[in-house]
Amino acid sequence: METSHPPLGRTIISIGIALWGMNPFGWRFMGALAGTLSVAALYLVARRLLGRTSWALLAGLLFAFDFLRFVQSRMATVDVFVLLFTLLAFWFALEHAKGGRPWPWLLAAGAALGAGLACKWSAAYPALGVAVLVVAAEMRGIGSARGRTGSTAAAIAGAVVRMFLCLAVVPLVVYAAGWLPW
């Protein structure tokens, strides 16, 4: 059995094979689906970053015609799944940074990072970017909590616990779960 990458990406590809048979369409179906979903994920990231639907649509349109993503989506490789999970992790982190309820978005970001790592270890590099974004959002939250309650220590402790659970424990659990079919 080939073990150069963690098995989640191959497991996802095997879903397409189970649905459509052991043929080129079956091998490529899930990659093409992930490539298509990555355009939508990039739109969501651009919408959150740029704040305008027109700019987000332009970003999605340009990304839809990106040749590397297009080719990776047509082949039975795991790279397109890493791309999708990474884009989702950034979108979830941006939603977390927006404010409101911190746990659901942060848990989703951690799960997406873990899924990306369970496809290919190169997902660790963008995971650092997601972590920087989350730390910045948490620091902003600590500043606003200090203004409301005056308790900086409690706000820092809550942020550290949230970040550790959501960006360390959850990704490791998802990564480990990716090995279960193997």
PDB file of C-alpha atoms in Angstrom:
ATOM      1  CA  MET A   1       0.000   0.000   0.000  1.00  0.00           C
ATOM      2  CA  GLU A   2       1.256   3.474  -0.928  1.00  0.00           C
ATOM      3  CA  THR A   3       1.983   5.586   2.175  1.00  0.00           C
ATOM      4  CA  SER A   4       3.643   8.765   0.919  1.00  0.00           C
ATOM      5  CA  HIS A   5       0.678  10.849   2.135  1.00  0.00           C
ATOM      6  CA  PRO A   6      -1.946  10.386   4.831  1.00  0.00           C
ATOM      7  CA  PRO A   7      -4.915   8.362   3.560  1.00  0.00           C
ATOM      8  CA  LEU A   8      -7.894  10.775   3.723  1.00  0.00           C
ATOM      9  CA  GLY A   9      -7.411  12.094   0.188  1.00  0.00           C
ATOM     10  CA  ARG A  10      -7.285   8.578  -1.233  1.00  0.00           C
ATOM     11  CA  THR A  11     -10.329   7.653   0.858  1.00  0.00           C
ATOM     12  CA  ILE A  12     -12.230  10.570  -0.663  1.00  0.00           C
ATOM     13  CA  ILE A  13     -11.160   9.473  -4.153  1.00  0.00           C
ATOM     14  CA  SER A  14     -12.389   5.961  -3.337  1.00  0.00           C
ATOM     15  CA  ILE A  15     -15.876   7.370  -2.716  1.00  0.00           C
ATOM     16  CA  GLY A  16     -16.009   8.426  -6.365  1.00  0.00           C
ATOM     17  CA  ILE A  17     -14.813   4.973  -7.389  1.00  0.00           C
ATOM     18  CA  ALA A  18     -17.500   3.366  -5.211  1.00  0.00           C
ATOM     19  CA  LEU A  19     -20.154   5.591  -6.811  1.00  0.00           C
ATOM     20  CA  TRP A  20     -19.078   5.426 -10.447  1.00  0.00           C
ATOM     21  CA  GLY A  21     -16.865   2.360 -10.744  1.00  0.00           C
ATOM     22  CA  MET A  22     -13.182   1.684 -11.261  1.00  0.00           C
ATOM     23  CA  ASN A  23     -12.799   3.831 -14.353  1.00  0.00           C
ATOM     24  CA  PRO A  24     -11.381   7.282 -15.174  1.00  0.00           C
ATOM     25  CA  PHE A  25     -14.690   8.999 -14.355  1.00  0.00           C
ATOM     26  CA  GLY A  26     -14.847   7.300 -10.957  1.00  0.00           C
ATOM     27  CA  TRP A  27     -11.224   8.171 -10.151  1.00  0.00           C
ATOM     28  CA  ARG A  28     -11.675  11.814 -11.057  1.00  0.00           C
ATOM     29  CA  PHE A  29     -15.197  12.558  -9.845  1.00  0.00           C
ATOM     30  CA  MET A  30     -14.393  13.586  -6.264  1.00  0.00           C
ATOM     31  CA  GLY A  31     -11.417  15.687  -7.364  1.00  0.00           C
ATOM     32  CA  ALA A  32     -13.586  17.537  -9.870  1.00  0.00           C
ATOM     33  CA  LEU A  33     -16.228  18.061  -7.193  1.00  0.00           C
ATOM     34  CA  ALA A  34     -13.617  19.390  -4.757  1.00  0.00           C
ATOM     35  CA  GLY A  35     -12.214  21.694  -7.444  1.00  0.00           C
ATOM     36  CA  THR A  36     -15.674  23.065  -8.123  1.00  0.00           C
ATOM     37  CA  LEU A  37     -16.372  23.539  -4.420  1.00  0.00           C
ATOM     38  CA  SER A  38     -13.020  25.309  -4.035  1.00  0.00           C
ATOM     39  CA  VAL A  39     -14.278  28.069  -6.354  1.00  0.00           C
ATOM     40  CA  ALA A  40     -17.247  28.587  -4.041  1.00  0.00           C
ATOM     41  CA  ALA A  41     -14.936  28.505  -1.001  1.00  0.00           C
ATOM     42  CA  LEU A  42     -12.669  31.142  -2.546  1.00  0.00           C
ATOM     43  CA  TYR A  43     -15.731  33.298  -3.247  1.00  0.00           C
ATOM     44  CA  LEU A  44     -16.657  33.071   0.463  1.00  0.00           C
ATOM     45  CA  VAL A  45     -13.118  34.001   1.548  1.00  0.00           C
ATOM     46  CA  ALA A  46     -13.026  36.923  -0.903  1.00  0.00           C
ATOM     47  CA  ARG A  47     -16.488  38.071   0.187  1.00  0.00           C
ATOM     48  CA  ARG A  48     -15.400  38.159   3.822  1.00  0.00           C
ATOM     49  CA  LEU A  49     -12.065  39.847   3.045  1.00  0.00           C
ATOM     50  CA  LEU A  50     -13.218  42.376   0.463  1.00  0.00           C
ATOM     51  CA  GLY A  51     -16.721  43.035   1.762  1.00  0.00           C
ATOM     52  CA  ARG A  52     -18.228  43.360  -1.712  1.00  0.00           C
ATOM     53  CA  THR A  53     -20.066  40.759  -3.715  1.00  0.00           C
ATOM     54  CA  SER A  54     -18.840  42.111  -7.048  1.00  0.00           C
ATOM     55  CA  TRP A  55     -15.173  41.754  -6.081  1.00  0.00           C
ATOM     56  CA  ALA A  56     -15.796  38.304  -4.618  1.00  0.00           C
ATOM     57  CA  LEU A  57     -17.520  37.230  -7.851  1.00  0.00           C
ATOM     58  CA  LEU A  58     -14.551  38.499  -9.854  1.00  0.00           C
ATOM     59  CA  ALA A  59     -12.153  36.567  -7.606  1.00  0.00           C
ATOM     60  CA  GLY A  60     -14.241  33.413  -7.992  1.00  0.00           C
ATOM     61  CA  LEU A  61     -14.437  33.854 -11.758  1.00  0.00           C
ATOM     62  CA  LEU A  62     -10.684  34.321 -12.085  1.00  0.00           C
ATOM     63  CA  PHE A  63     -10.097  31.311  -9.843  1.00  0.00           C
ATOM     64  CA  ALA A  64     -12.481  29.199 -11.916  1.00  0.00           C
ATOM     65  CA  PHE A  65     -10.168  29.717 -14.889  1.00  0.00           C
ATOM     66  CA  ASP A  66      -6.931  29.144 -12.989  1.00  0.00           C
ATOM     67  CA  PHE A  67      -5.158  26.424 -14.946  1.00  0.00           C
ATOM     68  CA  LEU A  68      -3.344  24.800 -12.023  1.00  0.00           C
ATOM     69  CA  ARG A  69      -6.552  24.359 -10.004  1.00  0.00           C
ATOM     70  CA  PHE A  70      -8.335  23.209 -13.149  1.00  0.00           C
ATOM     71  CA  VAL A  71      -5.720  20.548 -13.917  1.00  0.00           C
ATOM     72  CA  GLN A  72      -5.456  19.402 -10.300  1.00  0.00           C
ATOM     73  CA  SER A  73      -9.240  19.013 -10.226  1.00  0.00           C
ATOM     74  CA  ARG A  74      -9.160  16.677 -13.226  1.00  0.00           C
ATOM     75  CA  MET A  75      -6.521  14.302 -11.895  1.00  0.00           C
ATOM     76  CA  ALA A  76      -6.848  11.711  -9.163  1.00  0.00           C
ATOM     77  CA  THR A  77      -4.430  13.480  -6.798  1.00  0.00           C
ATOM     78  CA  VAL A  78      -4.963  14.699  -3.254  1.00  0.00           C
ATOM     79  CA  ASP A  79      -3.768  18.287  -3.805  1.00  0.00           C
ATOM     80  CA  VAL A  80      -7.200  19.616  -4.703  1.00  0.00           C
ATOM     81  CA  PHE A  81      -8.593  18.344  -1.392  1.00  0.00           C
ATOM     82  CA  VAL A  82      -5.840  20.164   0.503  1.00  0.00           C
ATOM     83  CA  LEU A  83      -6.786  23.315  -1.401  1.00  0.00           C
ATOM     84  CA  LEU A  84     -10.476  22.947  -0.563  1.00  0.00           C
ATOM     85  CA  PHE A  85      -9.917  22.235   3.125  1.00  0.00           C
ATOM     86  CA  THR A  86      -7.413  25.088   3.412  1.00  0.00           C
ATOM     87  CA  LEU A  87      -9.803  27.575   1.809  1.00  0.00           C
ATOM     88  CA  LEU A  88     -12.561  26.396   4.135  1.00  0.00           C
ATOM     89  CA  ALA A  89     -10.258  26.784   7.154  1.00  0.00           C
ATOM     90  CA  PHE A  90      -9.462  30.360   6.139  1.00  0.00           C
ATOM     91  CA  TRP A  91     -13.140  31.146   5.614  1.00  0.00           C
ATOM     92  CA  PHE A  92     -14.056  29.700   9.019  1.00  0.00           C
ATOM     93  CA  ALA A  93     -11.211  31.659  10.647  1.00  0.00           C
ATOM     94  CA  LEU A  94     -12.389  34.861   8.957  1.00  0.00           C
ATOM     95  CA  GLU A  95     -15.934  34.237  10.190  1.00  0.00           C
ATOM     96  CA  HIS A  96     -14.495  33.692  13.664  1.00  0.00           C
ATOM     97  CA  ALA A  97     -12.574  36.961  13.375  1.00  0.00           C
ATOM     98  CA  LYS A  98     -15.789  38.768  12.469  1.00  0.00           C
ATOM     99  CA  GLY A  99     -16.906  38.279  16.048  1.00  0.00           C
ATOM    100  CA  GLY A 100     -19.996  36.831  17.621  1.00  0.00           C
ATOM    101  CA  ARG A 101     -19.899  33.239  18.810  1.00  0.00           C
ATOM    102  CA  PRO A 102     -16.262  32.131  18.671  1.00  0.00           C
ATOM    103  CA  TRP A 103     -16.548  28.377  19.234  1.00  0.00           C
ATOM    104  CA  PRO A 104     -18.448  27.054  16.194  1.00  0.00           C
ATOM    105  CA  TRP A 105     -16.316  28.829  13.594  1.00  0.00           C
ATOM    106  CA  LEU A 106     -13.098  28.018  15.378  1.00  0.00           C
ATOM    107  CA  LEU A 107     -14.055  24.338  15.722  1.00  0.00           C
ATOM    108  CA  ALA A 108     -14.890  24.228  12.018  1.00  0.00           C
ATOM    109  CA  ALA A 109     -11.533  25.837  11.168  1.00  0.00           C
ATOM    110  CA  GLY A 110      -9.730  23.227  13.252  1.00  0.00           C
ATOM    111  CA  ALA A 111     -11.660  20.394  11.618  1.00  0.00           C
ATOM    112  CA  ALA A 112     -10.871  21.734   8.151  1.00  0.00           C
ATOM    113  CA  LEU A 113      -7.179  22.055   9.037  1.00  0.00           C
ATOM    114  CA  GLY A 114      -7.174  18.495  10.342  1.00  0.00           C
ATOM    115  CA  ALA A 115      -8.827  17.249   7.151  1.00  0.00           C
ATOM    116  CA  GLY A 116      -6.249  19.082   5.059  1.00  0.00           C
ATOM    117  CA  LEU A 117      -3.431  17.529   7.070  1.00  0.00           C
ATOM    118  CA  ALA A 118      -5.083  14.113   6.764  1.00  0.00           C
ATOM    119  CA  CYS A 119      -4.845  14.523   2.970  1.00  0.00           C
ATOM    120  CA  LYS A 120      -1.297  15.845   2.706  1.00  0.00           C
ATOM    121  CA  TRP A 121       1.176  17.186   5.243  1.00  0.00           C
ATOM    122  CA  SER A 122       1.861  20.277   3.167  1.00  0.00           C
ATOM    123  CA  ALA A 123      -1.386  21.642   4.634  1.00  0.00           C
ATOM    124  CA  ALA A 124       0.690  22.533   7.698  1.00  0.00           C
ATOM    125  CA  TYR A 125       2.014  25.634   5.937  1.00  0.00           C
ATOM    126  CA  PRO A 126      -1.348  27.363   5.403  1.00  0.00           C
ATOM    127  CA  ALA A 127      -2.352  26.161   8.868  1.00  0.00           C
ATOM    128  CA  LEU A 128       0.227  28.595  10.231  1.00  0.00           C
ATOM    129  CA  GLY A 129      -1.542  31.411   8.359  1.00  0.00           C
ATOM    130  CA  VAL A 130      -4.874  30.382   9.832  1.00  0.00           C
ATOM    131  CA  ALA A 131      -3.290  30.333  13.296  1.00  0.00           C
ATOM    132  CA  VAL A 132      -1.912  33.861  12.849  1.00  0.00           C
ATOM    133  CA  LEU A 133      -5.354  35.069  11.758  1.00  0.00           C
ATOM    134  CA  VAL A 134      -7.021  33.437  14.762  1.00  0.00           C
ATOM    135  CA  VAL A 135      -4.434  34.807  17.207  1.00  0.00           C
ATOM    136  CA  ALA A 136      -4.998  38.318  15.832  1.00  0.00           C
ATOM    137  CA  ALA A 137      -8.761  37.910  16.191  1.00  0.00           C
ATOM    138  CA  GLU A 138      -8.406  36.594  19.731  1.00  0.00           C
ATOM    139  CA  MET A 139      -6.112  39.487  20.684  1.00  0.00           C
ATOM    140  CA  ARG A 140      -8.724  41.914  19.395  1.00  0.00           C
ATOM    141  CA  GLY A 141     -11.330  40.041  21.436  1.00  0.00           C
ATOM    142  CA  ILE A 142      -9.167  40.278  24.537  1.00  0.00           C
ATOM    143  CA  GLY A 143      -8.884  44.044  24.068  1.00  0.00           C
ATOM    144  CA  SER A 144     -12.646  44.449  23.834  1.00  0.00           C
ATOM    145  CA  ALA A 145     -13.247  42.105  26.793  1.00  0.00           C
ATOM    146  CA  ARG A 146     -10.866  44.162  28.910  1.00  0.00           C
ATOM    147  CA  GLY A 147     -12.914  47.247  28.138  1.00  0.00           C
ATOM    148  CA  ARG A 148     -16.144  45.496  29.182  1.00  0.00           C
ATOM    149  CA  THR A 149     -15.087  43.538  32.246  1.00  0.00           C
ATOM    150  CA  GLY A 150     -11.665  44.767  33.239  1.00  0.00           C
ATOM    151  CA  SER A 151     -10.426  41.164  33.528  1.00  0.00           C
ATOM    152  CA  THR A 152      -7.625  40.679  31.043  1.00  0.00           C
ATOM    153  CA  ALA A 153      -6.375  37.452  32.656  1.00  0.00           C
ATOM    154  CA  ALA A 154      -9.717  35.684  32.239  1.00  0.00           C
ATOM    155  CA  ALA A 155      -9.977  36.804  28.620  1.00  0.00           C
ATOM    156  CA  ILE A 156      -6.436  35.608  27.866  1.00  0.00           C
ATOM    157  CA  ALA A 157      -7.067  32.248  29.550  1.00  0.00           C
ATOM    158  CA  GLY A 158     -10.270  31.756  27.562  1.00  0.00           C
ATOM    159  CA  ALA A 159      -8.540  32.625  24.299  1.00  0.00           C
ATOM    160  CA  VAL A 160      -5.623  30.276  24.967  1.00  0.00           C
ATOM    161  CA  VAL A 161      -7.961  27.397  25.836  1.00  0.00           C
ATOM    162  CA  ARG A 162     -10.093  28.050  22.747  1.00  0.00           C
ATOM    163  CA  MET A 163      -7.095  28.225  20.436  1.00  0.00           C
ATOM    164  CA  PHE A 164      -5.437  25.128  21.914  1.00  0.00           C
ATOM    165  CA  LEU A 165      -8.577  23.009  21.703  1.00  0.00           C
ATOM    166  CA  CYS A 166      -9.671  24.216  18.285  1.00  0.00           C
ATOM    167  CA  LEU A 167      -6.316  24.593  16.515  1.00  0.00           C
ATOM    168  CA  ALA A 168      -4.342  21.757  18.121  1.00  0.00           C
ATOM    169  CA  VAL A 169      -6.638  19.094  19.584  1.00  0.00           C
ATOM    170  CA  VAL A 170      -9.416  19.144  16.964  1.00  0.00           C
ATOM    171  CA  PRO A 171      -7.014  18.972  13.974  1.00  0.00           C
ATOM    172  CA  LEU A 172      -5.120  16.085  15.596  1.00  0.00           C
ATOM    173  CA  VAL A 173      -8.361  14.191  16.234  1.00  0.00           C
ATOM    174  CA  VAL A 174      -9.525  14.719  12.644  1.00  0.00           C
ATOM    175  CA  TYR A 175      -6.074  13.761  11.346  1.00  0.00           C
ATOM    176  CA  ALA A 176      -6.105  10.553  13.417  1.00  0.00           C
ATOM    177  CA  ALA A 177      -9.651   9.760  12.270  1.00  0.00           C
ATOM    178  CA  GLY A 178      -8.449  10.017   8.671  1.00  0.00           C
ATOM    179  CA  TRP A 179      -6.342   6.908   9.310  1.00  0.00           C
ATOM    180  CA  LEU A 180      -9.291   4.779  10.502  1.00  0.00           C
ATOM    181  CA  PRO A 181     -10.167   3.290   7.083  1.00  0.00           C
ATOM    182  CA  TRP A 182      -6.530   2.366   6.564  1.00  0.00           C
TER     183      TRP A 182
END
